């Protein structure tokens, strides 16, 4: 648990943010394997490149138990459906989705946007 907080990037241009959630297996061994495959050492290069190619500036995943929370920062003119459709066609993306389906408990043929659920912002600390 990091009680020091995490740095937040600035992009030098307008950006927007999406938040998503996903429940994964409750099996502690599978959770540890899922975390390991997302580590810097084990990330698939093609997946990182594809994420950036569709206009995603930053992506973070947080975990509590078996609940995942993803933050996705994008370019201002990002169109979610268009980008997710394109992402699904990029090299190794379908292979990655099939691989992580074991941990996510879902259809191995499902693209990312059919597994992760977009969340609605209900609070914002306005100036």
XYZ file of C-alpha atoms in Angstrom:
127
model
C 0.000 0.000 0.000
C 1.486 3.338 -1.043
C 0.562 6.068 1.425
C 2.961 8.525 -0.222
C 0.755 8.867 -3.307
C 1.594 8.577 -6.990
C 2.880 11.347 -9.255
C 0.415 12.759 -11.778
C 1.614 13.589 -15.267
C 0.928 16.815 -17.081
C 0.762 16.686 -20.834
C 1.286 20.290 -21.909
C -1.993 20.142 -23.814
C -5.635 19.519 -23.023
C -6.451 15.922 -22.147
C -9.417 13.980 -20.896
C -9.796 11.058 -18.523
C -11.821 7.870 -18.482
C -12.190 5.527 -15.520
C -13.111 1.868 -15.695
C -13.575 -1.052 -13.356
C -13.355 -4.816 -13.622
C -13.722 -7.710 -11.179
C -11.151 -10.461 -11.602
C -10.793 -13.932 -10.114
C -10.845 -14.101 -6.319
C -8.092 -16.741 -6.427
C -5.022 -15.188 -4.686
C -2.609 -17.156 -6.890
C -4.302 -15.903 -10.083
C -4.325 -12.345 -8.719
C -0.564 -12.500 -8.127
C 0.000 -13.906 -11.632
C -2.214 -11.167 -13.108
C -0.222 -8.511 -11.262
C 3.037 -10.102 -12.452
C 2.014 -10.043 -16.121
C 1.389 -6.300 -15.797
C 4.780 -5.598 -14.188
C 7.274 -3.478 -16.088
C 9.435 -6.549 -16.717
C 6.598 -8.645 -18.159
C 4.538 -6.122 -20.132
C 4.179 -6.916 -23.813
C 5.864 -4.231 -25.900
C 3.223 -4.404 -28.654
C 0.421 -3.792 -26.164
C 2.105 -0.670 -24.761
C 2.747 0.605 -28.300
C -0.845 -0.051 -29.383
C -2.261 1.769 -26.369
C -0.234 4.851 -27.243
C -0.980 4.526 -30.981
C -4.733 4.962 -30.445
C -4.280 8.216 -28.486
C -3.965 7.045 -24.896
C -1.427 9.214 -23.090
C -1.361 7.296 -19.820
C -3.029 4.238 -18.352
C -2.928 3.170 -14.722
C -4.513 0.159 -13.042
C -5.106 -0.015 -9.291
C -6.209 -3.096 -7.364
C -8.082 -3.715 -4.119
C -8.824 -7.383 -3.462
C -10.195 -8.590 -6.787
C -11.490 -5.203 -7.948
C -9.504 -3.311 -10.560
C -9.772 0.397 -11.255
C -8.245 1.786 -14.454
C -7.506 5.429 -15.225
C -7.058 6.285 -18.897
C -5.836 9.751 -19.914
C -6.261 10.559 -23.593
C -5.799 13.267 -26.163
C -8.645 15.787 -26.179
C -10.229 14.614 -29.455
C -10.162 10.940 -28.410
C -13.284 8.991 -29.433
C -13.699 5.953 -27.186
C -15.557 3.593 -29.553
C -13.334 4.396 -32.528
C -10.137 3.978 -30.520
C -11.237 0.716 -28.886
C -12.241 -0.744 -32.259
C -8.842 0.179 -33.672
C -6.984 -1.103 -30.614
C -8.635 -4.508 -31.032
C -7.048 -4.840 -34.499
C -3.466 -3.985 -33.518
C -0.640 -6.553 -33.289
C -0.948 -9.056 -30.446
C -3.967 -7.287 -28.908
C -6.320 -10.261 -29.443
C -3.614 -12.581 -28.103
C -3.218 -10.378 -24.997
C -6.984 -10.262 -24.396
C -7.171 -14.070 -24.646
C -4.210 -14.399 -22.270
C -5.650 -12.116 -19.545
C -9.144 -13.627 -19.901
C -7.999 -16.450 -17.586
C -7.600 -13.927 -14.764
C -10.613 -11.838 -15.709
C -13.002 -14.787 -15.904
C -14.434 -13.760 -19.266
C -14.663 -14.793 -22.914
C -11.122 -15.046 -24.365
C -12.421 -13.529 -27.614
C -13.840 -10.417 -25.930
C -12.011 -7.155 -26.626
C -11.000 -4.917 -23.740
C -13.995 -2.578 -23.982
C -16.400 -5.511 -23.550
C -14.774 -6.493 -20.256
C -13.887 -3.228 -18.559
C -16.884 -1.100 -17.562
C -16.723 2.674 -17.959
C -17.524 4.507 -14.738
C -19.491 7.688 -14.228
C -17.836 10.532 -12.330
C -20.130 11.504 -9.476
C -17.914 14.010 -7.681
C -15.372 16.614 -8.715
C -13.678 19.110 -6.370
C -14.337 22.257 -8.348
C -12.233 25.400 -7.883
